[in-house]
JSON list of C-alpha atoms in Angstrom, two decimals:
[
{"chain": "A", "resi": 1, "resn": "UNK", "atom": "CA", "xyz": [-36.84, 10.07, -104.18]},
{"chain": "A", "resi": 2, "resn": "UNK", "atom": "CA", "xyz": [-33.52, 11.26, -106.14]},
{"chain": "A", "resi": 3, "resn": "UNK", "atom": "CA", "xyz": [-32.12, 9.96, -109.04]},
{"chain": "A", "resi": 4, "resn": "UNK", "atom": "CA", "xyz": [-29.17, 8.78, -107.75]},
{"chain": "A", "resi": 5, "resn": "UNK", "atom": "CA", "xyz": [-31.14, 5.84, -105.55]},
{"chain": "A", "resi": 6, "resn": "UNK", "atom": "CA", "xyz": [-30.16, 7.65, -101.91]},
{"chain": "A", "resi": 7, "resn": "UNK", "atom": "CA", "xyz": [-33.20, 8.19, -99.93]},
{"chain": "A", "resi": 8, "resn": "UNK", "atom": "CA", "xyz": [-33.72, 11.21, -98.52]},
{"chain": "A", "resi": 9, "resn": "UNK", "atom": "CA", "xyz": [-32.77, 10.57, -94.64]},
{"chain": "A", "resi": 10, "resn": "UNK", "atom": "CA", "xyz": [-32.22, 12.65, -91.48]},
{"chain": "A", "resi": 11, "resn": "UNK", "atom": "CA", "xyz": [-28.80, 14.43, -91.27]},
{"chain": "A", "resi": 12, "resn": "UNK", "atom": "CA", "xyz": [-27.94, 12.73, -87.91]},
{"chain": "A", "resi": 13, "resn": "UNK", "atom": "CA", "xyz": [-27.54, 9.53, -89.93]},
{"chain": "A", "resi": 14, "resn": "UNK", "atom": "CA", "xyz": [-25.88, 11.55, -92.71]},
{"chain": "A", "resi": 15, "resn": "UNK", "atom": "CA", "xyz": [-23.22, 11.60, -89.98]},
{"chain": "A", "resi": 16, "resn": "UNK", "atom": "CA", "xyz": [-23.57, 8.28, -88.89]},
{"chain": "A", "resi": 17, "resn": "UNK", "atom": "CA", "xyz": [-22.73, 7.20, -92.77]},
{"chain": "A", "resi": 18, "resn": "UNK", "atom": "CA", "xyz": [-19.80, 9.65, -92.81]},
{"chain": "A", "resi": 19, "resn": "UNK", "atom": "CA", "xyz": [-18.07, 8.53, -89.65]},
{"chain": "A", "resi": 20, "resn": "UNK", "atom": "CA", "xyz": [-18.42, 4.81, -90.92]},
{"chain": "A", "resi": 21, "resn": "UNK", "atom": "CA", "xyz": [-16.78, 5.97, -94.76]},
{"chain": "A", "resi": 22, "resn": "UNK", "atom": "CA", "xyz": [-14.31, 8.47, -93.05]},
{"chain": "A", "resi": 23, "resn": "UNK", "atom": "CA", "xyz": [-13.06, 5.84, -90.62]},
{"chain": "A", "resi": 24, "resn": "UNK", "atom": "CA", "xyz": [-12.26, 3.13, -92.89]},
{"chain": "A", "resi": 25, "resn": "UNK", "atom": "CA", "xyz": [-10.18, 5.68, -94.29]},
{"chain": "A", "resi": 26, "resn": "UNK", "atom": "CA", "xyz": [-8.65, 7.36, -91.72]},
{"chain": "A", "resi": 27, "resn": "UNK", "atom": "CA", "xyz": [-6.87, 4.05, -90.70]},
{"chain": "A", "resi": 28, "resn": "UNK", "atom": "CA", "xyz": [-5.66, 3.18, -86.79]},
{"chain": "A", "resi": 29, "resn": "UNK", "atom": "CA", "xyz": [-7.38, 4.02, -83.78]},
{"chain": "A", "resi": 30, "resn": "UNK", "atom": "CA", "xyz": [-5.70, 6.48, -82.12]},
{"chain": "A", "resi": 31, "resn": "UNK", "atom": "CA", "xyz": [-5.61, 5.05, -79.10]},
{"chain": "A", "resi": 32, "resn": "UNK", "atom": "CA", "xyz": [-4.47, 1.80, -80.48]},
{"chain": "A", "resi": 33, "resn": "UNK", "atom": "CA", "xyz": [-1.27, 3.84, -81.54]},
{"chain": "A", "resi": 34, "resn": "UNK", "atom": "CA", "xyz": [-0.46, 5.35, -78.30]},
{"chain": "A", "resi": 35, "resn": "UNK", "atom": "CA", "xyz": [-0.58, 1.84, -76.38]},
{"chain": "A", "resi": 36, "resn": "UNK", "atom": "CA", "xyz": [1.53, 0.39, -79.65]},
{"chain": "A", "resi": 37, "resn": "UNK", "atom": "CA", "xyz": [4.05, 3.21, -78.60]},
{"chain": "A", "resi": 38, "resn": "UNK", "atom": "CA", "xyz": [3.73, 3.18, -75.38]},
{"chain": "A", "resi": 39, "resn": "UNK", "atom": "CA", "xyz": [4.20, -1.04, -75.50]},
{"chain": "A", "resi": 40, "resn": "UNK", "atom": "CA", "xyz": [6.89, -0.81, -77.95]},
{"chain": "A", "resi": 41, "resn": "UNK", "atom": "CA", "xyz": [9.13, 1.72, -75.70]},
{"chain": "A", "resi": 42, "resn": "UNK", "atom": "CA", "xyz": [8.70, -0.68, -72.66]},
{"chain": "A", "resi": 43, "resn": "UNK", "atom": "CA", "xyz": [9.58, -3.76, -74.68]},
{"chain": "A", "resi": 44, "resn": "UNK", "atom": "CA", "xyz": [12.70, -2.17, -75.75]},
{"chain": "A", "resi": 45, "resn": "UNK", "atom": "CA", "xyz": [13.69, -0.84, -72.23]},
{"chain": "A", "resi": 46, "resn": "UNK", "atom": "CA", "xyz": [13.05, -4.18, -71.18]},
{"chain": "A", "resi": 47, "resn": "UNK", "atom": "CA", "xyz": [15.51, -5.73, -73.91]},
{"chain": "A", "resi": 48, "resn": "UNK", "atom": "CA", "xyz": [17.53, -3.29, -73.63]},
{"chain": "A", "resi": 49, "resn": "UNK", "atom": "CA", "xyz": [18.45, -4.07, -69.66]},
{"chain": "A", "resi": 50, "resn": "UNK", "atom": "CA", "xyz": [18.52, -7.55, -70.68]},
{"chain": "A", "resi": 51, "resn": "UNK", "atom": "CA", "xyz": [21.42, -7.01, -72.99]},
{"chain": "A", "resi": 52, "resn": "UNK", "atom": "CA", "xyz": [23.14, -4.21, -70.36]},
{"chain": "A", "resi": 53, "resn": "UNK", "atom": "CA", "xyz": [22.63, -6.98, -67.68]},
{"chain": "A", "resi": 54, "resn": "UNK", "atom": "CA", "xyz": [24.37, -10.17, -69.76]},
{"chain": "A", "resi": 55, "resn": "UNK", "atom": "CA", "xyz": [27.11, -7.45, -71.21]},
{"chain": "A", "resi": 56, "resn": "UNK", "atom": "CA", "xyz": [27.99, -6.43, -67.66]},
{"chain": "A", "resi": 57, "resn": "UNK", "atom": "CA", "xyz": [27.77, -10.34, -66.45]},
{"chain": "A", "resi": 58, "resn": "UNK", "atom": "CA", "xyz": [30.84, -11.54, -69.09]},
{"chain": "A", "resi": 59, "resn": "UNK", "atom": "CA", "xyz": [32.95, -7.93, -68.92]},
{"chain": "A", "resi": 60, "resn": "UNK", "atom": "CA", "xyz": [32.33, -6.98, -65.09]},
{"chain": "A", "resi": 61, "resn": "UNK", "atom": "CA", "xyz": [34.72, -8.92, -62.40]},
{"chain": "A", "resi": 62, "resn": "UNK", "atom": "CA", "xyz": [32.99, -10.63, -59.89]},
{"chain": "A", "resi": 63, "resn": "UNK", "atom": "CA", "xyz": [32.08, -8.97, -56.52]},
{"chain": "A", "resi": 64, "resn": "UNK", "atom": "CA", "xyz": [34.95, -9.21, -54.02]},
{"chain": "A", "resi": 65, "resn": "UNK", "atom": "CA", "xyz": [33.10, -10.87, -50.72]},
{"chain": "A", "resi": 66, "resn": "UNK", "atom": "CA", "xyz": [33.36, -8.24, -47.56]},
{"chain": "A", "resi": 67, "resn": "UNK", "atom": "CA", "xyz": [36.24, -9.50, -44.84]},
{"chain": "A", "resi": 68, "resn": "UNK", "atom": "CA", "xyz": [35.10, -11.49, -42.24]},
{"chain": "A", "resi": 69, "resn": "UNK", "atom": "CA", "xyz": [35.52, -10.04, -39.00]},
{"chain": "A", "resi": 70, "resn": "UNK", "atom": "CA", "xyz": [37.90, -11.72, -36.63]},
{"chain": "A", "resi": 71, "resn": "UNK", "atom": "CA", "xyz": [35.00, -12.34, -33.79]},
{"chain": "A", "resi": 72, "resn": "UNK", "atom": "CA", "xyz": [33.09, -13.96, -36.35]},
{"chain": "A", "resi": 73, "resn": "UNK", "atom": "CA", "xyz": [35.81, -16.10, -37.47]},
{"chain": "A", "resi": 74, "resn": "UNK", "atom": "CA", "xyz": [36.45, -17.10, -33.87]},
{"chain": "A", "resi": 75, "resn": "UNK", "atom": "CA", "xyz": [32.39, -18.08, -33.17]},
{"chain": "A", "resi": 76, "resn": "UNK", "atom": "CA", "xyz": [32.95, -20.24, -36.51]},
{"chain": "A", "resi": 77, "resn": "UNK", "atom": "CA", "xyz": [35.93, -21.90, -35.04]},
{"chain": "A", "resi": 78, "resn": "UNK", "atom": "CA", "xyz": [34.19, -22.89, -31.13]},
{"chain": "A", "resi": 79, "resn": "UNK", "atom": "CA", "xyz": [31.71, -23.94, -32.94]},
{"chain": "A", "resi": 80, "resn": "UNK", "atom": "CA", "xyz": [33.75, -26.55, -35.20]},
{"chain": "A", "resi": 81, "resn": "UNK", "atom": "CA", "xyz": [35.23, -27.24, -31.82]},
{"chain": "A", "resi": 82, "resn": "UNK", "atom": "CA", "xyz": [38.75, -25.79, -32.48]},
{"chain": "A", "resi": 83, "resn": "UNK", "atom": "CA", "xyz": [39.71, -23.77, -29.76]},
{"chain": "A", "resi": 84, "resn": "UNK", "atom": "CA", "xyz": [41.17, -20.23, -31.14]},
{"chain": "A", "resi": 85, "resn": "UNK", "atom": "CA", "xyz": [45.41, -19.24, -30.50]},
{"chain": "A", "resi": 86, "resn": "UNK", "atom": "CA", "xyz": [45.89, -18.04, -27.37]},
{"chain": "A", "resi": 87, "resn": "UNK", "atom": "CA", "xyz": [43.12, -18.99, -25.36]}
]
C-alpha cells in the first residue's frame, strides 16, 4: 500500500477516476449545448415571425378582394330570383 491511502489499482480505472474528476470540471455536455443553441435559434425565429406577423397586421392595409366577374354576378342574381337588365 502507499502512504497516501490510494490503493494500488489497474490503470483502466485510473481512467475511469479521471473522466469522473475531469468531467465535473469540464462543465456542460456538449451535446446539451448544441441542442440549447440549436433550441434557442428556433425559439427566436419563432418570436421573431410572431412580432413580423402582428407588426405587419396593424401597419399593412387590408387585402383588396379580387372583382367579381360579371357572369358570376349574374348566377348570384337568378338565383336570388332577380332577373338581370336586358334579358
Amino acid at each position: 500500500m502507499e502512504a497516501d491511502g490510494d490503493f494500488d489499482v489497474p490503470p483502466s480505472f485510473d481512467r475511469v477516476k479521471n473522466a469522473a474528476r475531469d468531467g465535473a470540471a469540464q462543465g456542460f455536455n456538449p451535446g446539451l449545448i448544441v441542442l440549447l443553441v440549436i433550441g434557442g435559434l428556433l425559439l427566436a425565429f419563432l418570436v421573431g415571425n410572431y412580432v413580423l406577423y402582428t407588426y405587419a397586421q396593424k401597419t399593412l392595409p387590408p387585402k383588396k378582394k379580387k372583382p367579381v366577374s360579371k357572369k358570376k354576378m349574374k348566377k348570384e342574381r337568378l338565383k336570388q330570383g332577380i332577373s338581370a337588365p336586358g334579358e
